[in-house]
Short mmCIF file of C-alpha atoms in Angstrom, two decimals:
data_model
loop_
_atom_site.label_atom_id
_atom_site.label_comp_id
_atom_site.label_asym_id
_atom_site.label_seq_id
_atom_site.Cartn_x
_atom_site.Cartn_y
_atom_site.Cartn_z
CA ALA A 21 -13.67 -7.18 -10.35
CA GLN A 22 -11.85 -7.58 -7.02
CA SER A 23 -12.54 -4.57 -4.62
CA VAL A 24 -12.19 -3.73 -0.95
CA THR A 25 -14.35 -1.29 0.76
CA GLN A 26 -13.62 0.11 4.09
CA LEU A 27 -16.37 1.62 6.02
CA GLY A 28 -15.96 4.78 7.87
CA SER A 29 -13.12 7.01 6.51
CA HIS A 30 -12.66 8.48 9.57
CA VAL A 31 -13.23 6.67 13.18
CA SER A 32 -12.77 8.19 16.56
CA VAL A 33 -12.68 6.21 19.97
CA SER A 34 -11.65 7.15 23.46
CA GLU A 35 -8.78 5.94 25.17
CA GLY A 36 -8.81 2.51 26.79
CA ALA A 37 -12.26 1.71 24.12
CA LEU A 38 -12.39 -0.86 22.21
CA VAL A 39 -11.43 -0.24 18.39
CA LEU A 40 -13.03 -1.62 15.51
CA LEU A 41 -12.16 -0.96 11.95
CA ARG A 42 -14.22 -2.67 9.00
CA CYS A 43 -13.04 -4.11 5.83
CA ASN A 44 -14.91 -6.04 3.18
CA TYR A 45 -14.09 -7.25 0.10
CA SER A 46 -15.55 -8.78 -3.12
CA SER A 47 -14.11 -12.02 -4.81
CA SER A 48 -15.04 -15.36 -5.86
CA VAL A 49 -12.41 -17.26 -3.80
CA PRO A 50 -10.83 -16.25 -0.43
CA PRO A 51 -8.08 -13.91 -1.23
CA TYR A 52 -5.05 -12.98 0.76
CA LEU A 53 -6.16 -10.07 3.12
CA PHE A 54 -3.77 -7.52 5.16
CA TRP A 55 -3.91 -4.81 7.10
CA TYR A 56 -1.49 -2.06 7.03
CA VAL A 57 -0.86 1.41 9.31
CA GLN A 58 0.40 4.51 8.09
CA TYR A 59 1.82 6.88 11.10
CA PRO A 60 2.19 10.33 10.00
CA ASN A 61 5.60 11.07 7.89
CA GLN A 62 6.23 7.11 7.87
CA GLY A 63 5.48 4.61 5.18
CA LEU A 64 2.95 1.78 5.61
CA GLN A 65 3.87 -0.94 8.15
CA LEU A 66 2.16 -4.63 8.02
CA LEU A 67 0.22 -5.20 11.10
CA LEU A 68 -1.05 -8.53 10.32
CA LYS A 69 -2.19 -10.84 7.12
CA TYR A 70 -4.47 -13.45 6.24
CA THR A 71 -3.40 -16.50 4.14
CA SER A 72 -5.83 -19.10 4.51
CA ALA A 73 -4.42 -20.51 7.81
CA ALA A 74 -6.35 -19.48 10.96
CA THR A 75 -8.87 -17.34 10.57
CA LEU A 76 -8.09 -15.71 13.74
CA VAL A 77 -5.27 -13.26 12.90
CA LYS A 78 -2.91 -11.81 15.56
CA GLY A 79 -1.07 -8.89 14.57
CA ILE A 80 1.70 -6.36 15.96
CA ASN A 81 0.68 -3.89 18.97
CA GLY A 82 -2.18 -5.69 20.11
CA PHE A 83 -4.20 -5.81 16.91
CA GLU A 84 -6.14 -8.99 15.54
CA ALA A 85 -8.34 -9.64 12.70
CA GLU A 86 -10.98 -12.03 11.89
CA PHE A 87 -11.99 -13.26 8.39
CA LYS A 88 -15.49 -14.60 8.13
CA LYS A 89 -16.00 -15.95 4.49
CA SER A 90 -19.76 -16.06 4.66
CA GLU A 91 -19.73 -12.07 5.23
CA THR A 92 -16.65 -11.67 3.18
CA SER A 93 -15.22 -9.58 5.80
CA PHE A 94 -11.84 -8.80 7.66
CA HIS A 95 -12.64 -6.40 10.51
CA LEU A 96 -9.80 -5.12 12.36
CA THR A 97 -10.04 -4.99 16.15
CA LYS A 98 -7.79 -4.01 19.58
CA PRO A 99 -9.45 -4.58 22.85
CA SER A 100 -8.20 -1.26 24.43
CA ALA A 101 -7.46 1.69 22.44
CA HIS A 102 -4.01 3.47 23.08
CA MET A 103 -2.99 7.13 21.98
CA SER A 104 -0.41 5.85 19.95
CA ASP A 105 -2.80 3.86 17.90
CA ALA A 106 -3.77 7.28 15.94
CA ALA A 107 -2.86 6.74 12.46
CA GLU A 108 -4.45 5.60 9.03
CA TYR A 109 -5.16 1.94 8.51
CA PHE A 110 -5.57 0.30 5.11
CA CYS A 111 -6.93 -2.95 4.25
CA ALA A 112 -5.63 -4.81 1.46
CA VAL A 113 -6.61 -8.05 -0.77
CA ARG A 114 -4.36 -9.87 -2.90
CA ASN A 115 -5.93 -13.05 -4.87
CA SER A 116 -3.78 -16.20 -5.47
CA GLY A 117 -2.02 -16.11 -9.04
CA THR A 118 -1.88 -12.37 -9.06
CA TYR A 119 1.12 -9.70 -7.87
CA LYS A 120 -1.45 -6.93 -7.41
CA TYR A 121 -2.23 -5.92 -3.92
CA ILE A 122 -5.68 -3.79 -3.95
CA PHE A 123 -5.72 -1.32 -1.05
CA GLY A 124 -8.56 0.12 0.31
CA THR A 125 -9.46 3.90 0.84
CA GLY A 126 -8.48 3.69 4.30
CA THR A 127 -9.45 4.59 7.76
CA ARG A 128 -8.09 7.31 10.07
CA LEU A 129 -8.18 6.80 13.68
CA LYS A 130 -8.18 8.98 16.16
CA VAL A 131 -7.76 8.17 19.89
CA LEU A 132 -9.37 10.54 22.04
CA ALA A 133 -7.69 11.61 25.96
CA GLY B 246 20.00 2.30 5.49
CA ALA B 247 18.11 -0.56 6.25
CA GLY B 248 14.45 0.38 4.71
CA VAL B 249 13.43 1.35 1.36
CA SER B 250 14.52 4.79 0.44
CA GLN B 251 13.04 7.03 -2.08
CA SER B 252 13.95 10.38 -3.61
CA PRO B 253 13.02 13.10 -3.89
CA ARG B 254 10.66 13.34 -1.11
CA TYR B 255 9.11 16.25 -2.48
CA LYS B 256 9.03 17.39 -6.08
CA VAL B 257 7.29 20.40 -7.84
CA ALA B 258 7.04 20.36 -11.70
CA LYS B 259 5.42 22.71 -14.14
CA ARG B 260 2.67 21.00 -16.51
CA GLY B 261 4.86 19.39 -19.16
CA GLN B 262 7.82 18.44 -17.45
CA ASP B 263 9.54 15.31 -17.06
CA VAL B 264 10.41 13.87 -13.49
CA ALA B 265 11.79 10.78 -12.29
CA LEU B 266 11.36 9.03 -9.02
CA ARG B 267 13.81 6.57 -7.54
CA CYS B 268 13.47 3.80 -5.44
CA ASP B 269 16.49 2.01 -3.49
CA PRO B 270 14.57 -1.05 -1.95
CA ILE B 271 16.00 -3.24 1.03
CA SER B 272 19.06 -4.90 -0.30
CA GLY B 273 18.48 -8.60 -1.63
CA HIS B 274 14.62 -8.21 -1.87
CA VAL B 275 13.60 -9.58 -5.03
CA SER B 276 10.01 -7.74 -5.69
CA LEU B 277 9.44 -4.25 -6.25
CA PHE B 278 6.15 -2.43 -6.65
CA TRP B 279 4.88 1.17 -7.19
CA TYR B 280 1.92 2.47 -6.19
CA GLN B 281 0.25 6.03 -6.66
CA GLN B 282 -1.54 7.47 -3.96
CA ALA B 283 -3.75 10.33 -4.57
CA LEU B 284 -4.92 12.72 -1.64
CA GLY B 285 -7.65 11.13 0.41
CA GLN B 286 -7.17 7.83 -1.42
CA GLY B 287 -5.65 4.28 -0.61
CA PRO B 288 -2.60 3.29 -2.84
CA GLU B 289 -3.05 2.41 -6.25
CA PHE B 290 -0.90 -0.42 -8.24
CA LEU B 291 1.12 0.85 -10.76
CA THR B 292 3.57 -1.86 -11.46
CA TYR B 293 5.67 -4.91 -10.51
CA PHE B 294 9.11 -6.00 -10.83
CA GLN B 295 10.56 -9.32 -10.05
CA ASN B 296 14.27 -8.42 -10.08
CA GLU B 297 14.84 -6.72 -13.42
CA ALA B 298 11.81 -7.97 -14.64
CA GLN B 299 8.58 -5.87 -15.18
CA LEU B 300 6.13 -8.51 -15.06
CA ASP B 301 3.28 -6.31 -14.64
CA LYS B 302 2.74 -2.91 -15.71
CA SER B 303 -1.31 -2.93 -15.78
CA GLY B 304 -1.56 -0.29 -13.74
CA LEU B 305 0.50 2.62 -15.14
CA PRO B 306 -2.32 4.85 -16.20
CA SER B 307 -0.76 5.94 -19.51
CA ASP B 308 2.10 5.76 -21.94
CA ARG B 309 3.77 8.74 -20.46
CA PHE B 310 4.50 6.63 -17.18
CA PHE B 311 7.52 4.18 -17.51
CA ALA B 312 9.31 2.19 -14.99
CA GLU B 313 12.64 0.32 -15.19
CA ARG B 314 14.80 -1.71 -12.50
CA PRO B 315 17.98 -2.59 -14.82
CA GLU B 316 19.93 -4.16 -12.61
CA GLY B 317 17.33 -5.84 -10.02
CA SER B 318 17.74 -3.34 -7.48
CA VAL B 319 17.27 0.32 -7.76
CA SER B 320 14.16 1.30 -9.73
CA THR B 321 13.11 4.69 -11.40
CA LEU B 322 9.53 5.59 -12.34
CA LYS B 323 9.43 8.12 -15.04
CA ILE B 324 6.59 10.60 -15.89
CA GLN B 325 6.66 12.43 -19.28
CA ARG B 326 4.93 15.58 -19.73
CA THR B 327 3.54 15.91 -16.85
CA GLN B 328 -0.27 16.70 -16.04
CA GLN B 329 -1.91 18.19 -12.79
CA GLU B 330 -3.74 14.91 -12.44
CA ASP B 331 -0.54 12.90 -12.00
CA SER B 332 -0.29 14.93 -8.33
CA ALA B 333 0.04 12.33 -6.04
CA VAL B 334 2.41 10.53 -3.43
CA TYR B 335 4.25 7.84 -5.42
CA LEU B 336 5.18 5.02 -3.00
CA CYS B 337 7.73 2.31 -3.37
CA ALA B 338 7.45 -1.19 -1.78
CA SER B 339 9.70 -4.35 -1.58
CA SER B 340 9.53 -7.88 -0.84
CA LEU B 341 12.10 -10.28 0.12
CA GLU B 342 10.68 -13.06 -1.95
CA GLY B 343 9.76 -13.27 -5.67
CA GLY B 344 6.77 -15.03 -7.36
CA LEU B 345 3.47 -15.21 -5.97
CA ASN B 346 4.31 -14.80 -2.31
CA THR B 347 2.62 -13.30 0.49
CA GLY B 348 5.63 -11.95 1.92
CA GLU B 349 5.29 -8.71 4.27
CA LEU B 350 5.47 -5.53 1.82
CA PHE B 351 8.28 -2.92 3.17
CA PHE B 352 7.23 0.44 2.06
CA GLY B 353 9.24 3.85 1.63
CA GLU B 354 8.05 7.06 2.72
CA GLY B 355 7.01 7.83 -0.54
CA SER B 356 7.71 11.08 -3.15
CA ARG B 357 5.03 13.55 -3.33
CA LEU B 358 4.70 15.15 -6.60
CA THR B 359 3.09 18.33 -7.00
CA VAL B 360 2.42 19.63 -10.50
CA LEU B 361 1.20 23.29 -11.06
#
Protein backbone atom coordinates (compact mmCIF):
# COMPACT_ATOMS: atom_id res chain seq x y z
CA ALA A 1 0.00 0.00 0.00
CA GLN A 2 1.13 3.48 -0.72
CA SER A 3 2.40 5.41 2.29
CA VAL A 4 4.22 8.56 3.29
CA THR A 5 6.75 8.85 6.09
CA GLN A 6 7.81 12.15 7.59
CA LEU A 7 10.82 11.76 9.84
CA GLY A 8 10.66 14.00 12.88
CA SER A 9 7.33 15.17 14.22
CA HIS A 10 9.02 18.30 15.60
CA VAL A 11 11.95 20.21 14.13
CA SER A 12 13.56 23.32 15.63
CA VAL A 13 15.92 25.63 13.76
CA SER A 14 17.40 29.00 14.49
CA GLU A 15 16.28 31.99 12.50
CA GLY A 16 18.48 32.22 9.41
CA ALA A 17 19.46 28.55 9.51
CA LEU A 18 18.74 25.91 6.90
CA VAL A 19 15.36 24.21 7.06
CA LEU A 20 15.23 20.51 6.09
CA LEU A 21 12.01 18.55 6.47
CA ARG A 22 12.15 14.94 5.38
CA CYS A 23 9.60 12.96 3.41
CA ASN A 24 9.87 9.44 2.03
CA TYR A 25 7.21 7.62 0.09
CA SER A 26 6.56 4.03 -0.84
CA SER A 27 5.16 3.45 -4.27
CA SER A 28 5.88 1.07 -7.10
CA VAL A 29 5.88 3.93 -9.57
CA PRO A 30 6.81 7.57 -9.00
CA PRO A 31 3.69 9.27 -7.71
CA TYR A 32 2.67 12.90 -7.67
CA LEU A 33 4.17 14.55 -4.60
CA PHE A 34 3.10 17.61 -2.64
CA TRP A 35 4.04 19.70 0.36
CA TYR A 36 1.30 21.54 2.24
CA VAL A 37 1.70 23.99 5.13
CA GLN A 38 -0.78 24.65 7.91
CA TYR A 39 -0.48 27.83 9.94
CA PRO A 40 -2.33 28.01 13.28
CA ASN A 41 -6.10 28.27 12.86
CA GLN A 42 -5.84 28.16 9.06
CA GLY A 43 -6.50 25.57 6.40
CA LEU A 44 -3.73 23.68 4.64
CA GLN A 45 -2.06 25.59 1.80
CA LEU A 46 -0.07 24.18 -1.10
CA LEU A 47 3.65 24.98 -0.94
CA LEU A 48 4.77 23.07 -4.02
CA LYS A 49 4.14 19.96 -6.07
CA TYR A 50 6.03 17.49 -8.25
CA THR A 51 4.20 16.03 -11.23
CA SER A 52 6.98 14.35 -13.25
CA ALA A 53 8.49 17.47 -14.76
CA ALA A 54 11.66 18.97 -13.25
CA THR A 55 12.93 17.04 -10.24
CA LEU A 56 13.80 20.24 -8.36
CA VAL A 57 10.60 22.06 -7.59
CA LYS A 58 10.40 25.62 -6.33
CA GLY A 59 7.46 26.75 -4.26
CA ILE A 60 6.21 29.75 -2.40
CA ASN A 61 8.01 31.58 0.40
CA GLY A 62 11.45 30.41 -0.74
CA PHE A 63 10.83 26.70 -0.21
CA GLU A 64 11.95 24.03 -2.63
CA ALA A 65 11.98 20.25 -2.79
CA GLU A 66 13.88 17.70 -4.81
CA PHE A 67 12.39 14.46 -6.06
CA LYS A 68 14.93 11.63 -5.78
CA LYS A 69 13.58 8.43 -7.27
CA SER A 70 16.53 6.32 -6.12
CA GLU A 71 15.92 7.36 -2.52
CA THR A 72 12.11 7.56 -2.81
CA SER A 73 12.39 10.95 -1.15
CA PHE A 74 10.94 14.41 -1.55
CA HIS A 75 12.60 16.48 1.17
CA LEU A 76 11.60 20.11 1.69
CA THR A 77 14.29 22.75 2.16
CA LYS A 78 14.68 26.48 2.67
CA PRO A 79 18.12 28.11 2.88
CA SER A 80 17.27 30.57 5.63
CA ALA A 81 14.46 30.15 8.14
CA HIS A 82 12.23 33.05 9.05
CA MET A 83 10.08 33.36 12.14
CA SER A 84 7.00 33.33 9.92
CA ASP A 85 7.87 29.81 8.72
CA ALA A 86 6.77 28.35 12.05
CA ALA A 87 3.90 26.03 11.12
CA GLU A 88 3.06 22.39 10.51
CA TYR A 89 4.17 20.89 7.23
CA PHE A 90 2.58 17.89 5.53
CA CYS A 91 3.97 15.79 2.72
CA ALA A 92 1.39 14.10 0.50
CA VAL A 93 1.40 11.66 -2.41
CA ARG A 94 -1.07 10.64 -5.04
CA ASN A 95 -0.65 7.87 -7.55
CA SER A 96 -1.68 8.52 -11.11
CA GLY A 97 -5.02 6.92 -11.76
CA THR A 98 -6.32 7.54 -8.24
CA TYR A 99 -8.17 10.39 -6.58
CA LYS A 100 -6.82 9.81 -3.10
CA TYR A 101 -4.17 12.11 -1.66
CA ILE A 102 -2.28 10.35 1.15
CA PHE A 103 -0.79 12.63 3.78
CA GLY A 104 2.05 12.07 6.19
CA THR A 105 1.67 12.68 9.90
CA GLY A 106 3.20 16.15 9.67
CA THR A 107 6.27 17.95 11.00
CA ARG A 108 5.88 20.93 13.27
CA LEU A 109 8.59 23.50 12.56
CA LYS A 110 9.69 25.83 15.31
CA VAL A 111 11.94 28.78 14.51
CA LEU A 112 14.07 30.10 17.34
CA ALA A 113 15.07 33.75 17.56
CA GLY B 1 -16.07 34.55 0.61
CA ALA B 2 -13.42 33.42 -1.83
CA GLY B 3 -12.22 30.37 0.08
CA VAL B 4 -13.62 27.05 1.22
CA SER B 5 -16.03 27.57 4.08
CA GLN B 6 -16.92 24.94 6.66
CA SER B 7 -19.55 25.01 9.37
CA PRO B 8 -19.82 24.62 12.22
CA ARG B 9 -16.23 25.32 13.17
CA TYR B 10 -16.75 23.55 16.49
CA LYS B 11 -19.30 20.90 17.41
CA VAL B 12 -19.73 19.06 20.69
CA ALA B 13 -21.98 16.04 20.54
CA LYS B 14 -23.06 13.49 23.06
CA ARG B 15 -22.29 9.91 22.15
CA GLY B 16 -25.10 8.54 20.04
CA GLN B 17 -26.16 11.87 18.54
CA ASP B 18 -26.21 12.51 14.82
CA VAL B 19 -24.16 15.39 13.42
CA ALA B 20 -24.02 17.15 10.06
CA LEU B 21 -21.00 19.08 8.85
CA ARG B 22 -21.27 21.45 5.92
CA CYS B 23 -18.75 22.44 3.28
CA ASP B 24 -19.09 25.33 0.84
CA PRO B 25 -16.37 24.88 -1.78
CA ILE B 26 -14.97 27.61 -3.96
CA SER B 27 -17.54 28.48 -6.60
CA GLY B 28 -17.05 26.49 -9.79
CA HIS B 29 -14.75 23.90 -8.29
CA VAL B 30 -15.49 20.48 -9.67
CA SER B 31 -13.65 18.29 -7.17
CA LEU B 32 -14.49 18.05 -3.47
CA PHE B 33 -12.75 15.95 -0.84
CA TRP B 34 -13.47 15.17 2.79
CA TYR B 35 -10.63 14.29 5.15
CA GLN B 36 -10.53 13.34 8.83
CA GLN B 37 -7.63 14.59 10.94
CA ALA B 38 -7.20 13.08 14.38
CA LEU B 39 -5.07 14.85 16.98
CA GLY B 40 -1.40 14.63 16.08
CA GLN B 41 -2.07 12.88 12.78
CA GLY B 42 -2.16 13.83 9.16
CA PRO B 43 -5.40 14.13 7.22
CA GLU B 44 -6.97 10.77 6.34
CA PHE B 45 -9.00 10.50 3.14
CA LEU B 46 -12.72 9.90 3.57
CA THR B 47 -14.42 10.51 0.24
CA TYR B 48 -14.23 12.28 -3.12
CA PHE B 49 -16.87 13.96 -5.30
CA GLN B 50 -16.63 15.06 -8.89
CA ASN B 51 -19.53 17.46 -9.22
CA GLU B 52 -22.47 15.56 -7.68
CA ALA B 53 -21.01 12.10 -8.26
CA GLN B 54 -19.34 10.38 -5.35
CA LEU B 55 -16.52 8.59 -7.14
CA ASP B 56 -14.62 7.27 -4.16
CA LYS B 57 -15.94 6.58 -0.67
CA SER B 58 -13.35 4.02 0.28
CA GLY B 59 -12.15 6.03 3.27
CA LEU B 60 -15.45 6.27 5.11
CA PRO B 61 -14.76 4.30 8.31
CA SER B 62 -18.21 2.79 8.76
CA ASP B 63 -21.75 2.90 7.49
CA ARG B 64 -22.44 5.56 10.13
CA PHE B 65 -20.65 8.02 7.85
CA PHE B 66 -22.48 9.41 4.85
CA ALA B 67 -21.60 12.25 2.49
CA GLU B 68 -23.56 13.95 -0.24
CA ARG B 69 -23.20 16.77 -2.75
CA PRO B 70 -26.59 16.76 -4.45
CA GLU B 71 -26.19 19.80 -6.71
CA GLY B 72 -22.48 19.61 -7.25
CA SER B 73 -21.63 22.50 -4.97
CA VAL B 74 -22.31 22.40 -1.21
CA SER B 75 -21.50 19.10 0.49
CA THR B 76 -22.62 17.64 3.79
CA LEU B 77 -20.87 14.98 5.82
CA LYS B 78 -23.26 13.23 8.18
CA ILE B 79 -22.22 11.03 11.06
CA GLN B 80 -24.90 8.95 12.71
CA ARG B 81 -24.80 7.64 16.27
CA THR B 82 -21.50 9.37 16.99
CA GLN B 83 -18.83 7.53 18.97
CA GLN B 84 -15.89 8.92 20.92
CA GLU B 85 -13.47 7.70 18.25
CA ASP B 86 -15.20 10.04 15.78
CA SER B 87 -13.68 13.01 17.61
CA ALA B 88 -11.44 14.73 15.08
CA VAL B 89 -11.16 17.71 12.76
CA TYR B 90 -13.05 17.15 9.53
CA LEU B 91 -11.46 18.93 6.59
CA CYS B 92 -13.06 19.78 3.30
CA ALA B 93 -10.99 20.61 0.22
CA SER B 94 -11.94 21.59 -3.30
CA SER B 95 -10.11 21.72 -6.59
CA LEU B 96 -10.98 23.51 -9.81
CA GLU B 97 -10.71 20.54 -12.12
CA GLY B 98 -12.24 17.13 -12.04
CA GLY B 99 -10.92 13.79 -13.05
CA LEU B 100 -7.43 12.73 -12.21
CA ASN B 101 -5.90 16.19 -12.33
CA THR B 102 -3.13 17.30 -10.00
CA GLY B 103 -4.50 20.75 -9.39
CA GLU B 104 -4.09 22.50 -6.07
CA LEU B 105 -6.38 21.48 -3.24
CA PHE B 106 -7.89 24.42 -1.38
CA PHE B 107 -8.72 23.49 2.20
CA GLY B 108 -11.24 24.92 4.60
CA GLU B 109 -10.34 25.58 8.23
CA GLY B 110 -12.10 22.42 9.30
CA SER B 111 -14.88 21.43 11.66
CA ARG B 112 -13.66 20.20 15.04
CA LEU B 113 -15.97 17.50 16.39
CA THR B 114 -15.76 16.45 20.02
CA VAL B 115 -17.88 13.49 21.11
CA LEU B 116 -18.46 13.20 24.85
